[in-house]
Coordinates of C-alpha atoms in Angstrom, one line a residue:
X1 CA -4.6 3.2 37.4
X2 CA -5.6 6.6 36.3
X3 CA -9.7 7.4 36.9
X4 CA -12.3 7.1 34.6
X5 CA -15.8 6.9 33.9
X6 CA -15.4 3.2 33.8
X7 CA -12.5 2.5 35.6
X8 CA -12.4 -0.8 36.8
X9 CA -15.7 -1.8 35.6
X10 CA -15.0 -1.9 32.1
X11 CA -13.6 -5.4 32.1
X12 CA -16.3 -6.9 34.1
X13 CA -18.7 -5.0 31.9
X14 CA -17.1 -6.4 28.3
X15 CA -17.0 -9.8 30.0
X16 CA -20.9 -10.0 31.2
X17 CA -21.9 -8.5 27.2
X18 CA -19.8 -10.7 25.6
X19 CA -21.0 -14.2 27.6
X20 CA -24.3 -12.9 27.5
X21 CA -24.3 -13.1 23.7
X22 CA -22.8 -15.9 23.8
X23 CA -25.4 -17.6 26.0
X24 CA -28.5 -16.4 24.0
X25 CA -26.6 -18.1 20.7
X26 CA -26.4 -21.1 23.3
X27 CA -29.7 -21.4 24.2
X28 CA -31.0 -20.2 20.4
X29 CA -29.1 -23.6 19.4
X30 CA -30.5 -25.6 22.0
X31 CA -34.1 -24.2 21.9
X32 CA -34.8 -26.8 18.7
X33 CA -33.6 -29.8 20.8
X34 CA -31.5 -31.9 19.8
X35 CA -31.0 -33.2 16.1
X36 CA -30.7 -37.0 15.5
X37 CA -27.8 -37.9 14.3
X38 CA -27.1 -40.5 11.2
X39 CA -24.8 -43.5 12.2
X40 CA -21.3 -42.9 10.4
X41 CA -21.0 -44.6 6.7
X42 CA -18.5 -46.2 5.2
X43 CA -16.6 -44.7 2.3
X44 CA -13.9 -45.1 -0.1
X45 CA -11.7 -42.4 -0.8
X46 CA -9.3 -42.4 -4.1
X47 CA -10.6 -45.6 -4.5
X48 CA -8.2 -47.2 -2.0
X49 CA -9.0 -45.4 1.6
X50 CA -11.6 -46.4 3.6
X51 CA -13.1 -43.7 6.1
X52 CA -16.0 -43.5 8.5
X53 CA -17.5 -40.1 7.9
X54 CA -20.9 -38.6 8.9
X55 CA -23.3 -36.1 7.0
X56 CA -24.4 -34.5 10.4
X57 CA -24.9 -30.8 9.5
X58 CA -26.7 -27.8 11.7
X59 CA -30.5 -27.0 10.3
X60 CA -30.9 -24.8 7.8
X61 CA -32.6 -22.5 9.9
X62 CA -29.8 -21.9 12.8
X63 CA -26.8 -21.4 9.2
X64 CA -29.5 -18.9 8.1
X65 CA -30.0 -17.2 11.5
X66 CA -26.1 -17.6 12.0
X67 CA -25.4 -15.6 8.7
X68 CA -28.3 -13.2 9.2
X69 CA -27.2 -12.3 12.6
X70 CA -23.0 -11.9 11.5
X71 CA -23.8 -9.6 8.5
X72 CA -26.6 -7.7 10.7
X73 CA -24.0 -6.9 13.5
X74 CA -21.1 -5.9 10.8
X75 CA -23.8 -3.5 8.9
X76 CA -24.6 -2.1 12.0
X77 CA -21.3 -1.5 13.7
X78 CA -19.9 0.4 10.1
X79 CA -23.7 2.0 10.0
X80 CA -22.7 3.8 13.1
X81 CA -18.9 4.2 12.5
X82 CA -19.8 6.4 9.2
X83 CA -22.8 8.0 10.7
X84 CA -20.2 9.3 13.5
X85 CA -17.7 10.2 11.3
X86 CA -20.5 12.3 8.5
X87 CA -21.9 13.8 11.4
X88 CA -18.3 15.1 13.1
X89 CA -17.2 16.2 9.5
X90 CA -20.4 18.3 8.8
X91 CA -20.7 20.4 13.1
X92 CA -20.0 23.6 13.4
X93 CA -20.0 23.1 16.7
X94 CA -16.8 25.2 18.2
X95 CA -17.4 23.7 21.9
X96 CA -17.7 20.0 20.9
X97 CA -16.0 19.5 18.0
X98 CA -12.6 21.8 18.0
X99 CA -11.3 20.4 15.1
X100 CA -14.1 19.4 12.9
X101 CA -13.2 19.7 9.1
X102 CA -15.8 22.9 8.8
X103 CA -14.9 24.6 11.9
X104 CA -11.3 24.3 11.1
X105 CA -12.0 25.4 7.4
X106 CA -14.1 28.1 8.7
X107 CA -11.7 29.5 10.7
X108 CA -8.6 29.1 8.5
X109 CA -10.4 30.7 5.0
X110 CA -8.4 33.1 3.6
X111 CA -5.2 32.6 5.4
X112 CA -2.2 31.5 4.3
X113 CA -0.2 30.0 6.6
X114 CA 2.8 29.0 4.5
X115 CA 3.8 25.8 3.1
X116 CA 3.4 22.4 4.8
X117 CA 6.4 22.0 6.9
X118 CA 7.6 18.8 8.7
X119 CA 9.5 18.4 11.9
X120 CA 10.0 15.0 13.6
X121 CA 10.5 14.0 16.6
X122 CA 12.2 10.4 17.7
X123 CA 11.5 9.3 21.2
X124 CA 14.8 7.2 22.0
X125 CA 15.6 5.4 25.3
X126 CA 18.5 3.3 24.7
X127 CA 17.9 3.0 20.6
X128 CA 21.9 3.3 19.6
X129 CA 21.4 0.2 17.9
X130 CA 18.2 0.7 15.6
X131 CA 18.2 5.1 15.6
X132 CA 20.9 4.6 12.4
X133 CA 18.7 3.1 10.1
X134 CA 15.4 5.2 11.2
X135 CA 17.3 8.4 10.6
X136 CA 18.6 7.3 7.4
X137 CA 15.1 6.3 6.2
X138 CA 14.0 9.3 7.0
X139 CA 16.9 11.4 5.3
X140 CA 16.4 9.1 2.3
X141 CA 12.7 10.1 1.6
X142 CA 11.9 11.8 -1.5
X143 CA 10.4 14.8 0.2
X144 CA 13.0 15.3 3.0
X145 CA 11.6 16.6 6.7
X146 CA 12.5 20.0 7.4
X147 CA 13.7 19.1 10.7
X148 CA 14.4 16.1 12.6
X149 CA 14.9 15.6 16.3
X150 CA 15.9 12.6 18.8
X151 CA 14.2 13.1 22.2
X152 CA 16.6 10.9 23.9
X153 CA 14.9 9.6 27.3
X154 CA 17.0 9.0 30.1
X155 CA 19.5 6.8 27.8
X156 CA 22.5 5.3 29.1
X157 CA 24.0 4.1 25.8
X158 CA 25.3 6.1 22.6
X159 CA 22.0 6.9 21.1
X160 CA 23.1 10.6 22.1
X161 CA 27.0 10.5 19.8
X162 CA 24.6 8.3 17.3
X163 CA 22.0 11.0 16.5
X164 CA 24.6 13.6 16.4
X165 CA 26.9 11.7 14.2
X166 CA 23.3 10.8 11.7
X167 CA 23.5 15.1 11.5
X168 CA 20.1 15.3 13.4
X169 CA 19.4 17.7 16.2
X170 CA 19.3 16.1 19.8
X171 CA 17.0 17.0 22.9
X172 CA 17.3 15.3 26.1
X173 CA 14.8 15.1 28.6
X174 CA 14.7 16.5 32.0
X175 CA 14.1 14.8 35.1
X176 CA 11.7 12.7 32.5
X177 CA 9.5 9.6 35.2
X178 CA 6.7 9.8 32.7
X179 CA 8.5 7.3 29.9
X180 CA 8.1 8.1 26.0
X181 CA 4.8 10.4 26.7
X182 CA 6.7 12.6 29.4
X183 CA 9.5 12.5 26.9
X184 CA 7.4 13.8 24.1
X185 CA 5.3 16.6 25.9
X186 CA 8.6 18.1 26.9
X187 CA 10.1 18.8 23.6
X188 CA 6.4 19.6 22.2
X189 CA 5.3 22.6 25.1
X190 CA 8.8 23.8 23.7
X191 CA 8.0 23.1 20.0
X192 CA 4.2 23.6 19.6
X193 CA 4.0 27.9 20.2
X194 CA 6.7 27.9 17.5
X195 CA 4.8 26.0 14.5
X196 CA 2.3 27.7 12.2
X197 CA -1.1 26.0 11.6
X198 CA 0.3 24.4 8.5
X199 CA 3.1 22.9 10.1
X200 CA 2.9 19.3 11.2
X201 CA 5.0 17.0 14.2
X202 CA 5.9 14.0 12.9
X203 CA 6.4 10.9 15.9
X204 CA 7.9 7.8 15.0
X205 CA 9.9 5.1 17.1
X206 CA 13.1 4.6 17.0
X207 CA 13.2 1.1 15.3
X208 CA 11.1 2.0 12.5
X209 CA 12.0 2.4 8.9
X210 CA 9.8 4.9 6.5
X211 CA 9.0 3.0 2.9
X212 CA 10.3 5.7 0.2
X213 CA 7.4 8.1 -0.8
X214 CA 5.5 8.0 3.3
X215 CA 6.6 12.0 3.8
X216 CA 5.8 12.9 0.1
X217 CA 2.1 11.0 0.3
X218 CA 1.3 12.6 4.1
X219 CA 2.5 16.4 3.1
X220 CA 0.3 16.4 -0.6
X221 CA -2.6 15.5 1.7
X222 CA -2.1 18.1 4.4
X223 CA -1.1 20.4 1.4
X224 CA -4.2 20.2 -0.6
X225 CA -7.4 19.4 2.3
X226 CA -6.6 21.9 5.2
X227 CA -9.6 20.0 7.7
X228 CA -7.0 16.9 7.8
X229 CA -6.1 17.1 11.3
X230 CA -3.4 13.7 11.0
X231 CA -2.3 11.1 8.6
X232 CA -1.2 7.7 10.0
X233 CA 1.3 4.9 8.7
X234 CA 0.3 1.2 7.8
X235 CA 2.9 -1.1 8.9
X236 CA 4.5 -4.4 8.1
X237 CA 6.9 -6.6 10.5
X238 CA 10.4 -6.9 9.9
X239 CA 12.3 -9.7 8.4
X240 CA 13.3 -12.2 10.6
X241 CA 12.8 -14.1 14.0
X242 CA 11.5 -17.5 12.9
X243 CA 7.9 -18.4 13.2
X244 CA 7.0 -16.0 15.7
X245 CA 8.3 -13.5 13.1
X246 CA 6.0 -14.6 10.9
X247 CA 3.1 -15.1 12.5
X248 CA 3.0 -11.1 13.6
X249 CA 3.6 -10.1 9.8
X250 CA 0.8 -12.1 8.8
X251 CA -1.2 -10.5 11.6
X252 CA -0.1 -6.9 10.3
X253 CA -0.7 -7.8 6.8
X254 CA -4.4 -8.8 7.8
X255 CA -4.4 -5.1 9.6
X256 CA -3.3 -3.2 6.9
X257 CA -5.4 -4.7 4.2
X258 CA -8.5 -4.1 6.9
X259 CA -7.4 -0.4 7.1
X260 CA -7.3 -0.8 3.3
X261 CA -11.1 -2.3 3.2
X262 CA -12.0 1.1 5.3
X263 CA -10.7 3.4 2.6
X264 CA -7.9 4.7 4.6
X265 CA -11.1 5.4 7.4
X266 CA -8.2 5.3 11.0
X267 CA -8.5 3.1 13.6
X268 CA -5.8 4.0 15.5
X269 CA -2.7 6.4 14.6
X270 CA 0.1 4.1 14.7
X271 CA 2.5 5.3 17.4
X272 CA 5.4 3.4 14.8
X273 CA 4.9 6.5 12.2
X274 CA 1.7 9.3 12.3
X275 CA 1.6 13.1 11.6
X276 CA -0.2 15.4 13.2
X277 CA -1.1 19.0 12.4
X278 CA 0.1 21.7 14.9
X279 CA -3.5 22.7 15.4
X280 CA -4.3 19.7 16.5
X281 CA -1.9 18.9 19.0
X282 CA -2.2 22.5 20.8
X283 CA -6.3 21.9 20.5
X284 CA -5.4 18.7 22.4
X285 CA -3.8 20.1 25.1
X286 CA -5.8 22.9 25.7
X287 CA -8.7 20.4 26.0
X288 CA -7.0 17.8 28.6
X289 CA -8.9 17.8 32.2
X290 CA -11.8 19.6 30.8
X291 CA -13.8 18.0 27.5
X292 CA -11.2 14.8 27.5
X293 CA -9.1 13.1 29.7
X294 CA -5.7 13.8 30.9
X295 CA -3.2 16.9 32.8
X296 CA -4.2 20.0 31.0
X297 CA -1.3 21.2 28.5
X298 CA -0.5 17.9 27.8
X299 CA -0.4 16.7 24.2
X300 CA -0.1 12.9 25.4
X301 CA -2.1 11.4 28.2
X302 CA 0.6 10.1 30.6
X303 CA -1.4 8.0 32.6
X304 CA -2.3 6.3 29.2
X305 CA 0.0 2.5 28.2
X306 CA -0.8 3.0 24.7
X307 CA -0.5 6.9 23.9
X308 CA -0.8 6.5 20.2
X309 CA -4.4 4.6 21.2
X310 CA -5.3 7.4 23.6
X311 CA -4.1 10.5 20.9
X312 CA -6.8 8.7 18.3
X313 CA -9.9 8.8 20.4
X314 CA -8.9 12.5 22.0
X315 CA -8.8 13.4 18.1
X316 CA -11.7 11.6 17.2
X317 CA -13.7 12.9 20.4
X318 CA -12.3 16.5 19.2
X319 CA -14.1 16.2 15.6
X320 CA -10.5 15.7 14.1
X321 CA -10.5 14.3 10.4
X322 CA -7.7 11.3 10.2
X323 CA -6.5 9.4 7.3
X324 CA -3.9 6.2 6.7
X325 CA -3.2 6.4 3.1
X326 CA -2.1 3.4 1.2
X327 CA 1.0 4.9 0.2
X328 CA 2.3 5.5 3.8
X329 CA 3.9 2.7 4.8
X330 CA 6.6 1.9 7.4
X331 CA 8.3 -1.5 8.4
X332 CA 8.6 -2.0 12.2
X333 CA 10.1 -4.1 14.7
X334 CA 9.2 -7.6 15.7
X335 CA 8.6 -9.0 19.1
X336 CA 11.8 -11.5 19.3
X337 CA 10.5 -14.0 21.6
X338 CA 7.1 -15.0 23.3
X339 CA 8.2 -13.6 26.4
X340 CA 8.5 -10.2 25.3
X341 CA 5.4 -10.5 22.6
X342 CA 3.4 -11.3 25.9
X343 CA 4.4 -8.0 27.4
X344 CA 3.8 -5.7 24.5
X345 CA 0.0 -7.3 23.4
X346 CA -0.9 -7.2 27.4
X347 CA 0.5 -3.6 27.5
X348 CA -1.8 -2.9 24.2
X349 CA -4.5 -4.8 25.4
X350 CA -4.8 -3.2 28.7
X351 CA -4.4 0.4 27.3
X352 CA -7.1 -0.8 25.1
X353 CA -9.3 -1.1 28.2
X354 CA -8.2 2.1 30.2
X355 CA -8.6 4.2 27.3
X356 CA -12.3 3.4 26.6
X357 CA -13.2 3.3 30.5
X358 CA -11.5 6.7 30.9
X359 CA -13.6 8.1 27.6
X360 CA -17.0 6.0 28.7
X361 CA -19.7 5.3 25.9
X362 CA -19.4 8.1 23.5
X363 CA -20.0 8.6 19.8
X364 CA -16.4 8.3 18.9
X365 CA -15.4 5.7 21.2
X366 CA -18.3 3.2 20.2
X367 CA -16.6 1.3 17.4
X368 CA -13.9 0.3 19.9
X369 CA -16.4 -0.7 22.7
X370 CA -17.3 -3.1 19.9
X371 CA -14.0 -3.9 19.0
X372 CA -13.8 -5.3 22.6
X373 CA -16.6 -7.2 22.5
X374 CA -15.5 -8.9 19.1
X375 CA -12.6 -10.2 20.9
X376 CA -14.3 -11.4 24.1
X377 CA -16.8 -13.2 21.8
X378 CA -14.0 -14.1 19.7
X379 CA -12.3 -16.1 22.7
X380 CA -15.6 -17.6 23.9
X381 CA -15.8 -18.8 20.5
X382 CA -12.6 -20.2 19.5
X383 CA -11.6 -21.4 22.2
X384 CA -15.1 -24.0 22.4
X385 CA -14.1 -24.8 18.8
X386 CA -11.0 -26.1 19.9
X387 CA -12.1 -27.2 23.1
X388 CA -15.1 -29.1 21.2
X389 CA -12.3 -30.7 18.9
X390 CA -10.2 -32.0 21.6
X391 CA -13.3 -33.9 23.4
X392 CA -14.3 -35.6 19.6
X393 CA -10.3 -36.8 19.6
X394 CA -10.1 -38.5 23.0
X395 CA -13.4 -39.7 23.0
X396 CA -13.9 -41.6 19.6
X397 CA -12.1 -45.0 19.2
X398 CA -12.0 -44.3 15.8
X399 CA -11.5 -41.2 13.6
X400 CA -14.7 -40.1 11.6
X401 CA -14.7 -37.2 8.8
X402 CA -17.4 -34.6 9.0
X403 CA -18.0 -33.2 5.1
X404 CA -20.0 -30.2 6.4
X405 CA -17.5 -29.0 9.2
X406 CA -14.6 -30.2 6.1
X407 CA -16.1 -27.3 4.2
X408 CA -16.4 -24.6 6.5
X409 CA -12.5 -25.6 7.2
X410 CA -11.5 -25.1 3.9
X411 CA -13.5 -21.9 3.3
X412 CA -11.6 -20.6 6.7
X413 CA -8.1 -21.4 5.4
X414 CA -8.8 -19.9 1.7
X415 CA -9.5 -16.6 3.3
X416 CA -6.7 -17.2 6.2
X417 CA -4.5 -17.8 2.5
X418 CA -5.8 -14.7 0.7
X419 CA -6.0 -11.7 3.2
X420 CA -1.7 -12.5 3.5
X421 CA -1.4 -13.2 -0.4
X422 CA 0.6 -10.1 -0.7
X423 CA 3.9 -11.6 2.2
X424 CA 4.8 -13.9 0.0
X425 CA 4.7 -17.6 -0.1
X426 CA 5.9 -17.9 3.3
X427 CA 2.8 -16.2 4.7
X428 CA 0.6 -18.1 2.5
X429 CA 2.2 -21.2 3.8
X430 CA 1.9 -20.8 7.4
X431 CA -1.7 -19.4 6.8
X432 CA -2.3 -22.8 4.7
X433 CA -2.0 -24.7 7.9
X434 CA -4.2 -23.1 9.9
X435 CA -4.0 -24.7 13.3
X436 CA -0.7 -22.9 14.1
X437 CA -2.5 -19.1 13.0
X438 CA -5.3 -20.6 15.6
X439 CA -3.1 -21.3 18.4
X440 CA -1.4 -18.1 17.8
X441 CA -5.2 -16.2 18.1
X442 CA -5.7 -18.5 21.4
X443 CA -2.3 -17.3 22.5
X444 CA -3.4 -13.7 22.1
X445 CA -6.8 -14.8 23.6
X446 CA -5.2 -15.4 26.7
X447 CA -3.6 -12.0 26.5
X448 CA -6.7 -10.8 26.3
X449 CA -8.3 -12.5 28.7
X450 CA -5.0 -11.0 31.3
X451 CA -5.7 -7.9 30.8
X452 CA -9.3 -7.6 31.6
X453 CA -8.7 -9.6 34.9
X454 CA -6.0 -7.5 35.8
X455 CA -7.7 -4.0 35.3
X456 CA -11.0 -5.9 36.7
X457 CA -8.6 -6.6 39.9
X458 CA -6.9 -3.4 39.7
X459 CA -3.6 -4.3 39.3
X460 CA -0.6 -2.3 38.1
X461 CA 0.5 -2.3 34.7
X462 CA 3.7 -2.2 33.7
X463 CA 5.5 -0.6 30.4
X464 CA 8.3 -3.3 29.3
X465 CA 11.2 -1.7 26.9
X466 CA 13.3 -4.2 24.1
X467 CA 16.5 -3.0 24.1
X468 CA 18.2 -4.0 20.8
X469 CA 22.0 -5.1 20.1
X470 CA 24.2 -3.2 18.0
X471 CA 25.7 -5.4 14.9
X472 CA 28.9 -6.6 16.5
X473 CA 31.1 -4.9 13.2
X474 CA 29.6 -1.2 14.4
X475 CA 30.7 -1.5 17.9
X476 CA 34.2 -2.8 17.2
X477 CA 35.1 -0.5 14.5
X478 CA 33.8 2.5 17.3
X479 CA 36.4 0.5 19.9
X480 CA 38.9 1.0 17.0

């Protein structure tokens, strides 16, 4: 595990924060004593069903304080997020902030440094199967790329005689152990000293598709605000792959209309399909090992699991500007089975984690400290809700109906319903539900829960690859 401010302590620290404010709620609850509770009633129900429910409800005064305190933390949390970001966008500070919007501006006024010119790179390791469709996307866009390149990675299949045969240019890596970031800082230390300032680098996987209009949207952005230092993709699952197909597009529905609540404001630059200005990826490297973390003249932090994650906060810590417009949308693969849908969310959830312990508690890196925190409340919260439920089931002879806890079910699922409207009915369905979305969140819970006792414990983390299949009626007609 690479060495950080943090390092192992980071998971022990989000732990301790996150039961501690869990606690206080505890003992907040608890200070009033216990309420009496009202014997159940009997009740008919469409005038033929007779039920046993119970008015019990919390005090006013802890739904108050419970409100209060949600809306207080959410104000505070995007408080601090925009003061951040107003405050990087307005320095002049050359030694902090690199690539703040008025140094760069500053130092690029009355230049011209040609049109906005795109070049993209495709990391590939074994990708013959999904690389056809990625490369047509792209070659299918309304504003072509100027140039497009698969960095094939140690492949042993045709993604090679695929690329070539697509009419895009091919580089393979050398002596690559570093997987898709050693890949990708190999073709870019050749790459970078040849772009001008307005050209941008393109990365995006190999089983990604572009929506028509993503390259036209990113380059009128770049083209017309010359602080934008990168423009990220929103993305949407694939069709297919049952239930555990849909419950990750619902999940990246709920991310993308997020992104959309923040106005396009980034969270992370998805490594499925992001842009980055030249400028900003040399500024990068020439700031590893000194004001952020990593070798120096490497654009991607190799010791990082999640390298798009890790690019984000070294832009962010650099004053970069970032933006995921609305119109930039890519469809990306699925997780197939729960098997591999462990491995990726642990690899994503402990990159997570090493990324914010190798950055410590900065200005740009506090909304994903609280991020972190979310979730570990989020576990210690849903999984008493459940755990709660499961006690009232095997310990009542007789099932009772609670009106107040009925309502703040019902409220849940309408909002589970709405934020994945747009998926279709589908989505809705599976959202309508609701206890298979919440088993879902408790399996990623878990996850979650993994990966901070693994980084607590120091153990090694792994990088797990899906190889895909190639439709059977490609492979014979190539036998043929």
């Amino acid at each position: 595990m690479r060495k950080g401010r943090f390092n192992r302590a980071v998971g022990i620290f989000i732990s301790l924060i996150a039961s501690g404010a869990a606690a206080l709620l505890w003992f907040a609850v608890a200070a009033g004593g216990p309420e009496l509770s009202e014997s159940p009633a009997h009740g008919l129900f469409f005038g033929f069903w007779n039920i046993l429910y119970n008015t019990d409800a919390p005090a006013p005064r802890i739904i108050l304080a419970a409100i209060a305190m949600a809306l207080l933390l959410a104000a505070g949390v995007a408080g601090v997020d925009r003061r951040i970001a107003n405050r990087s966008r307005r320095s002049l500070d050359q030694l902090t902030g690199p690539l703040a919007p008025r140094v760069v501006m500053s130092a690029t006024r009355g230049k011209y440094a040609g049109p906005v010119r795109v070049t993209v790179l495709i990391p590939a390791h074994n990708e013959e199967a999904s690389l056809p469709l990625t490369i047509a996307s792209l070659l299918e866009q309304s504003r072509r790329p100027d140039r497009v390149i698969v960095v094939a990675d140690n492949c042993s299949d045709a993604t090679v005689s695929v690329a070539r045969e697509a009419g895009v240019e091919v580089i393979e890596s050398v002596n690559n152990t570093e997987k898709k970031a050693g890949a990708l800082n190999q073709v870019l230390k050749q790459l970078l000293p040849e772009l001008g300032d307005n050209d941008v680098v393109m990365v995006m996987d190999a089983d990604t598709s572009l929506d028509d209009g993503f390259l036209a949207a990113a380059v009128d952005r770049f083209a017309v605000d010359r602080g934008l230092m990168a423009v990220g993709g929103l993305f949407y699952g694939e069709e297919g792959h049952g239930l555990i197909g849909q419950f990750q597009r619902n999940e990246y529905l709920r991310y993308s209309r997020e992104i959309g609540r923040r106005r396009g404001r980034v969270f992370v630059l998805t490594g499925t399909a992001s842009l980055f200005r030249a400028r900003a990826l040399r500024t990068v490297a020439a700031s590893r090992g000194s004001s952020i973390p990593g070798t120096p003249g490497y654009v991607y932090d190799t010791a990082a699991l999640t390298e798009d994650n890790e690019l984000t906060i070294a832009l962010k810590s650099l004053g970069g500007l970032m933006i995921s417009p609305a119109q930039c949308t890519v469809v990306t693969e699925l997780m197939p089975s729960w098997r591999t849908l462990w491995a990726q969310r642990l690899r994503w959830q402990r990159g997570a984690l090493e990324n914010i312990g190798a950055y410590g508690i900065t200005p740009p890196t506090l909304r994903y400290w609280a991020q972190q925190l979310g979730i570990g409340y989020g576990v210690i919260a849903l999984g008493s809700y459940l755990l709660l439920i499961f006690l009232m089931v095997f310990s009542l002879d007789t099932w009772i109906w609670f009106p107040f806890w009925l309502g703040i079910g019902g409220l849940f699922m309408v909002e589970r319903v709405a934020t994945v409207w747009k998926g279709g009915w589908r989505a809705r369905l599976l959202a309508l539900t609701l206890f298979p979305e919440l088993f879902f969140d408790m399996f990623l819970n878990v996850v979650y829960l993994k990966g901070v006792a693994d980084i607590s414990l120091g153990r090694t983390a792994s990088w797990k690859h899906v190889t895909h299949t190639r439709p059977r009626e490609s492979a014979e007609a190539e036998r043929s």
